[in-house]
């Protein structure tokens, strides 16, 4: 898996939330899924693990 694109994640979530009428949680789940994650929790956990270990999990 490639390192997630944080800018694309934030942009997609913002668009889904404000233009799509989704809650922030739903919008972040959608943005995470667009990058191959199950949901936003999995996305943020991957990033946290990457920061701590300095290599993809």
JSON list of C-alpha atoms in Angstrom, two decimals:
[
{"chain": "A", "resi": 1, "resn": "UNK", "atom": "CA", "xyz": [0.00, 0.00, 0.00]},
{"chain": "A", "resi": 2, "resn": "UNK", "atom": "CA", "xyz": [1.20, 3.49, -0.79]},
{"chain": "A", "resi": 3, "resn": "UNK", "atom": "CA", "xyz": [1.45, 6.19, 1.84]},
{"chain": "A", "resi": 4, "resn": "UNK", "atom": "CA", "xyz": [-1.97, 7.86, 2.10]},
{"chain": "A", "resi": 5, "resn": "UNK", "atom": "CA", "xyz": [-2.42, 11.27, 0.50]},
{"chain": "A", "resi": 6, "resn": "UNK", "atom": "CA", "xyz": [-3.46, 13.48, 3.42]},
{"chain": "A", "resi": 7, "resn": "UNK", "atom": "CA", "xyz": [-4.30, 16.47, 1.21]},
{"chain": "A", "resi": 8, "resn": "UNK", "atom": "CA", "xyz": [-6.58, 14.38, -1.00]},
{"chain": "A", "resi": 9, "resn": "UNK", "atom": "CA", "xyz": [-8.19, 12.83, 2.10]},
{"chain": "A", "resi": 10, "resn": "UNK", "atom": "CA", "xyz": [-8.95, 16.23, 3.65]},
{"chain": "A", "resi": 11, "resn": "UNK", "atom": "CA", "xyz": [-10.24, 17.67, 0.37]},
{"chain": "A", "resi": 12, "resn": "UNK", "atom": "CA", "xyz": [-12.51, 14.71, -0.38]},
{"chain": "A", "resi": 13, "resn": "UNK", "atom": "CA", "xyz": [-13.86, 14.70, 3.19]},
{"chain": "A", "resi": 14, "resn": "UNK", "atom": "CA", "xyz": [-14.57, 18.44, 3.09]},
{"chain": "A", "resi": 15, "resn": "UNK", "atom": "CA", "xyz": [-16.39, 18.19, -0.24]},
{"chain": "A", "resi": 16, "resn": "UNK", "atom": "CA", "xyz": [-18.42, 15.19, 0.91]},
{"chain": "A", "resi": 17, "resn": "UNK", "atom": "CA", "xyz": [-19.34, 16.97, 4.13]},
{"chain": "A", "resi": 18, "resn": "UNK", "atom": "CA", "xyz": [-20.23, 20.40, 2.80]},
{"chain": "A", "resi": 19, "resn": "UNK", "atom": "CA", "xyz": [-21.45, 19.64, -0.72]},
{"chain": "A", "resi": 20, "resn": "UNK", "atom": "CA", "xyz": [-22.72, 16.13, -0.07]},
{"chain": "A", "resi": 21, "resn": "UNK", "atom": "CA", "xyz": [-24.39, 16.82, 3.24]},
{"chain": "A", "resi": 22, "resn": "UNK", "atom": "CA", "xyz": [-22.62, 13.99, 5.07]},
{"chain": "A", "resi": 23, "resn": "UNK", "atom": "CA", "xyz": [-21.58, 14.17, 8.69]},
{"chain": "A", "resi": 24, "resn": "UNK", "atom": "CA", "xyz": [-17.84, 14.67, 9.28]},
{"chain": "A", "resi": 25, "resn": "UNK", "atom": "CA", "xyz": [-17.56, 11.02, 10.32]},
{"chain": "A", "resi": 26, "resn": "UNK", "atom": "CA", "xyz": [-19.32, 9.76, 7.17]},
{"chain": "A", "resi": 27, "resn": "UNK", "atom": "CA", "xyz": [-17.25, 12.09, 4.99]},
{"chain": "A", "resi": 28, "resn": "UNK", "atom": "CA", "xyz": [-13.98, 10.89, 6.52]},
{"chain": "A", "resi": 29, "resn": "UNK", "atom": "CA", "xyz": [-15.03, 7.26, 6.11]},
{"chain": "A", "resi": 30, "resn": "UNK", "atom": "CA", "xyz": [-15.76, 7.93, 2.43]},
{"chain": "A", "resi": 31, "resn": "UNK", "atom": "CA", "xyz": [-12.41, 9.70, 1.96]},
{"chain": "A", "resi": 32, "resn": "UNK", "atom": "CA", "xyz": [-10.56, 6.84, 3.66]},
{"chain": "A", "resi": 33, "resn": "UNK", "atom": "CA", "xyz": [-12.36, 4.26, 1.53]},
{"chain": "A", "resi": 34, "resn": "UNK", "atom": "CA", "xyz": [-11.33, 6.13, -1.62]},
{"chain": "A", "resi": 35, "resn": "UNK", "atom": "CA", "xyz": [-7.72, 5.42, -0.61]},
{"chain": "A", "resi": 36, "resn": "UNK", "atom": "CA", "xyz": [-8.33, 1.73, 0.07]},
{"chain": "A", "resi": 37, "resn": "UNK", "atom": "CA", "xyz": [-9.02, 1.80, 3.82]},
{"chain": "A", "resi": 38, "resn": "UNK", "atom": "CA", "xyz": [-12.04, 0.23, 5.50]},
{"chain": "A", "resi": 39, "resn": "UNK", "atom": "CA", "xyz": [-12.91, 3.47, 7.31]},
{"chain": "A", "resi": 40, "resn": "UNK", "atom": "CA", "xyz": [-11.40, 6.63, 8.80]},
{"chain": "A", "resi": 41, "resn": "UNK", "atom": "CA", "xyz": [-10.31, 4.82, 11.97]},
{"chain": "A", "resi": 42, "resn": "UNK", "atom": "CA", "xyz": [-8.16, 2.46, 9.90]},
{"chain": "A", "resi": 43, "resn": "UNK", "atom": "CA", "xyz": [-6.79, 5.41, 7.93]},
{"chain": "A", "resi": 44, "resn": "UNK", "atom": "CA", "xyz": [-5.77, 7.38, 11.05]},
{"chain": "A", "resi": 45, "resn": "UNK", "atom": "CA", "xyz": [-4.34, 4.25, 12.72]},
{"chain": "A", "resi": 46, "resn": "UNK", "atom": "CA", "xyz": [-2.18, 3.56, 9.66]},
{"chain": "A", "resi": 47, "resn": "UNK", "atom": "CA", "xyz": [-0.86, 7.12, 9.75]},
{"chain": "A", "resi": 48, "resn": "UNK", "atom": "CA", "xyz": [-0.18, 6.94, 13.50]},
{"chain": "A", "resi": 49, "resn": "UNK", "atom": "CA", "xyz": [1.72, 3.67, 13.08]},
{"chain": "A", "resi": 50, "resn": "UNK", "atom": "CA", "xyz": [3.69, 5.17, 10.20]},
{"chain": "A", "resi": 51, "resn": "UNK", "atom": "CA", "xyz": [4.69, 8.22, 12.26]},
{"chain": "A", "resi": 52, "resn": "UNK", "atom": "CA", "xyz": [5.77, 6.10, 15.24]},
{"chain": "A", "resi": 53, "resn": "UNK", "atom": "CA", "xyz": [7.72, 3.50, 13.27]},
{"chain": "A", "resi": 54, "resn": "UNK", "atom": "CA", "xyz": [8.82, 5.66, 10.31]},
{"chain": "A", "resi": 55, "resn": "UNK", "atom": "CA", "xyz": [7.90, 2.94, 7.87]},
{"chain": "A", "resi": 56, "resn": "UNK", "atom": "CA", "xyz": [4.64, 1.65, 6.42]},
{"chain": "A", "resi": 57, "resn": "UNK", "atom": "CA", "xyz": [2.93, -0.85, 8.74]}
]
